[in-house]
PDB file of C-alpha atoms in Angstrom:
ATOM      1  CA  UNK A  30     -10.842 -37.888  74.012  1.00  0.00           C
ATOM      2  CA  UNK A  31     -12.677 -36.750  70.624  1.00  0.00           C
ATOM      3  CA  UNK A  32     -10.655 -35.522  68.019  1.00  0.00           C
ATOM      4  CA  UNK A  33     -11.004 -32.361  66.388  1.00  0.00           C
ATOM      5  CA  UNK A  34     -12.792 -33.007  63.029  1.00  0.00           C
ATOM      6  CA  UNK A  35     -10.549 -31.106  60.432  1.00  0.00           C
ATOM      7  CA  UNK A  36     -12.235 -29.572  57.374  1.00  0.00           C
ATOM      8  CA  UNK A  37      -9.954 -29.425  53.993  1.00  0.00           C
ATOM      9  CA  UNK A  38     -10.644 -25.883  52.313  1.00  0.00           C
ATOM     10  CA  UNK A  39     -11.963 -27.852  49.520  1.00  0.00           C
ATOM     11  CA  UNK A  40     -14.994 -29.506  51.231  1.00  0.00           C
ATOM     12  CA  UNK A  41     -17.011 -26.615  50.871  1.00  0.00           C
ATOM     13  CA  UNK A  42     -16.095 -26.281  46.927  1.00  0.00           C
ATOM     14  CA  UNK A  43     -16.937 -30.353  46.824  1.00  0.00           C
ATOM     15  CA  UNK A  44     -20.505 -29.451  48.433  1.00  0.00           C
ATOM     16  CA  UNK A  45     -21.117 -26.598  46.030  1.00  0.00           C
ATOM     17  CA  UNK A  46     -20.420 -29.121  43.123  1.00  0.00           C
ATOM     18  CA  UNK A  47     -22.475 -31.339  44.767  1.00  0.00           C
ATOM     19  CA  UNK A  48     -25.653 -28.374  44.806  1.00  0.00           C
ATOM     20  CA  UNK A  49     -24.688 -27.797  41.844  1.00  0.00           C
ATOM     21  CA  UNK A  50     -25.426 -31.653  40.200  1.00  0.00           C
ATOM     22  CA  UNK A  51     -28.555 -31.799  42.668  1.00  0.00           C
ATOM     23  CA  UNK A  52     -29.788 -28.922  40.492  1.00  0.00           C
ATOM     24  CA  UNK A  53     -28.951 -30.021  37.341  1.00  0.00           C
ATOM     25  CA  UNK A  54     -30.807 -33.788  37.836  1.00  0.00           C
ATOM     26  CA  UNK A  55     -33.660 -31.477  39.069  1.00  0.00           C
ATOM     27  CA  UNK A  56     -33.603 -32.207  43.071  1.00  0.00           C
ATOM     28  CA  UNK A  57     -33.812 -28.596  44.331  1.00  0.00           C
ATOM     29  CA  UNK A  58     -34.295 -30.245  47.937  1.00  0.00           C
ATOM     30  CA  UNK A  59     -30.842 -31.870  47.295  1.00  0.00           C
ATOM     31  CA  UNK A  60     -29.390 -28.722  45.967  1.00  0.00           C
ATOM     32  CA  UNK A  61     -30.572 -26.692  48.381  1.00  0.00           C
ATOM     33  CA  UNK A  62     -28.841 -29.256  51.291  1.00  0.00           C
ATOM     34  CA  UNK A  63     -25.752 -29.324  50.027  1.00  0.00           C
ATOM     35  CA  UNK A  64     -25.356 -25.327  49.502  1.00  0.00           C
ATOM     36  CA  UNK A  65     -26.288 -25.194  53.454  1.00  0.00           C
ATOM     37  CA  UNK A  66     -23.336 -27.759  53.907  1.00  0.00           C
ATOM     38  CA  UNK A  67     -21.181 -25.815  52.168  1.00  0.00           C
ATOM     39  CA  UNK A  68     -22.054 -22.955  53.853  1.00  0.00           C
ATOM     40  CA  UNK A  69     -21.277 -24.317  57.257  1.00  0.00           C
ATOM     41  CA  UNK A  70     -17.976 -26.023  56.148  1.00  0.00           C
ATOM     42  CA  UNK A  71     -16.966 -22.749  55.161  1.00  0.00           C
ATOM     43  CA  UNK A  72     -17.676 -20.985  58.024  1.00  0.00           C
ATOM     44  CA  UNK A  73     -20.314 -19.015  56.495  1.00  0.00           C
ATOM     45  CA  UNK A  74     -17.768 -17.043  54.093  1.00  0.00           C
ATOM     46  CA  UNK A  75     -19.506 -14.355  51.983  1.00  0.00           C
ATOM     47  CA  UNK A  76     -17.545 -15.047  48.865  1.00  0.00           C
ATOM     48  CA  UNK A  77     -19.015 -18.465  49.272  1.00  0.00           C
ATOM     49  CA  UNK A  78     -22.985 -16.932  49.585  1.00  0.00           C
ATOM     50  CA  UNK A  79     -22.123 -14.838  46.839  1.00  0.00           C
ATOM     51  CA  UNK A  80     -21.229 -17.754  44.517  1.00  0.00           C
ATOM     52  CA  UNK A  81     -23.942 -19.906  45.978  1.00  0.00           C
ATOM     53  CA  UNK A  82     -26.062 -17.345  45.428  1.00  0.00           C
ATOM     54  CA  UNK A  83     -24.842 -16.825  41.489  1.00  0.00           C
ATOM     55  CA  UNK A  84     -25.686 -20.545  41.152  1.00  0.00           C
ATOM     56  CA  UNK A  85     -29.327 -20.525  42.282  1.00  0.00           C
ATOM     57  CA  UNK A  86     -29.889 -17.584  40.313  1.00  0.00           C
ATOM     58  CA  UNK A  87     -28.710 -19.207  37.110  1.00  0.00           C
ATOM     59  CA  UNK A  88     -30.378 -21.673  37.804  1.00  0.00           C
ATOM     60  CA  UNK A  89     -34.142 -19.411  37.874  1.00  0.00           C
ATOM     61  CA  UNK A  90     -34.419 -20.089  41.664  1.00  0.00           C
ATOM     62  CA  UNK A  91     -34.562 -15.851  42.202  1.00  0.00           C
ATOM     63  CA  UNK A  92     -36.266 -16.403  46.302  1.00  0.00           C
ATOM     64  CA  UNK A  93     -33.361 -18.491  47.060  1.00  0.00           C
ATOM     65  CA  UNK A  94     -30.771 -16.575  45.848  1.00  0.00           C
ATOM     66  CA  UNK A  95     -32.306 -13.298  47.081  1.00  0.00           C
ATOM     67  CA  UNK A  96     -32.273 -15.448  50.406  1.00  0.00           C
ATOM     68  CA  UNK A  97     -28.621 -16.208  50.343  1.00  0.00           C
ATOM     69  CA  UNK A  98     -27.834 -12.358  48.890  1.00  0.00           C
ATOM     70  CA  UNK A  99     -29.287 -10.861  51.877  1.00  0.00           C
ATOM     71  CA  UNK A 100     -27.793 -13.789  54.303  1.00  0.00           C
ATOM     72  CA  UNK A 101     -23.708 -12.996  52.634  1.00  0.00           C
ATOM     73  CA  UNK A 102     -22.811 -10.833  55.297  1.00  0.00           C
ATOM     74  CA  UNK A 103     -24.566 -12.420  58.350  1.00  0.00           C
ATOM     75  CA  UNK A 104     -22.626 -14.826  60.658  1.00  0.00           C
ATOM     76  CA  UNK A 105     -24.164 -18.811  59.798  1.00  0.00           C
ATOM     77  CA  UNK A 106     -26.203 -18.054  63.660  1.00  0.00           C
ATOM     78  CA  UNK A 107     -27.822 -14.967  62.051  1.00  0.00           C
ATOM     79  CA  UNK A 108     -29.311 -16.797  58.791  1.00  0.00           C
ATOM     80  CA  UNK A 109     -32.985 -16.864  58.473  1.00  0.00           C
TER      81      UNK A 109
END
């Protein structure tokens, strides 16, 4: 018998953080990983697009974040 796998609410927040030092060393590849990670551990909540979203921008990657502002309201089997 396998065993649920439980997901604290703060894994997603850990793999934004974790995005979020990919893209400050300079690993958009990395970055980019870990927001998709976060996106599934939360359950593809738009608050959490929004914010991952906020971050790309900030961080001058506009396509990506245009990606994940048109994805915030579409279910994770809907993304692009």
């Amino acid at each position: 018998v396998r065993a649920a796998r439980r997901v604290s609410p703060g894994s997603a927040g850990l793999a934004v953080q974790e995005g979020r030092l990919a893209l400050l060393a300079g690993d958009r590849g990395a970055a980019l990983a870990a927001f998709d990670r976060a996106d599934e551990l939360a359950r593809g909540d738009a608050s959490q697009r929004r914010y991952i979203a906020a971050t790309l921008r900030s961080a001058g990657l506009d396509a990506e974040a245009g990606r994940w502002e048109s994805i915030s309201t579409a279910p994770p089997s809907d993304r692009p």
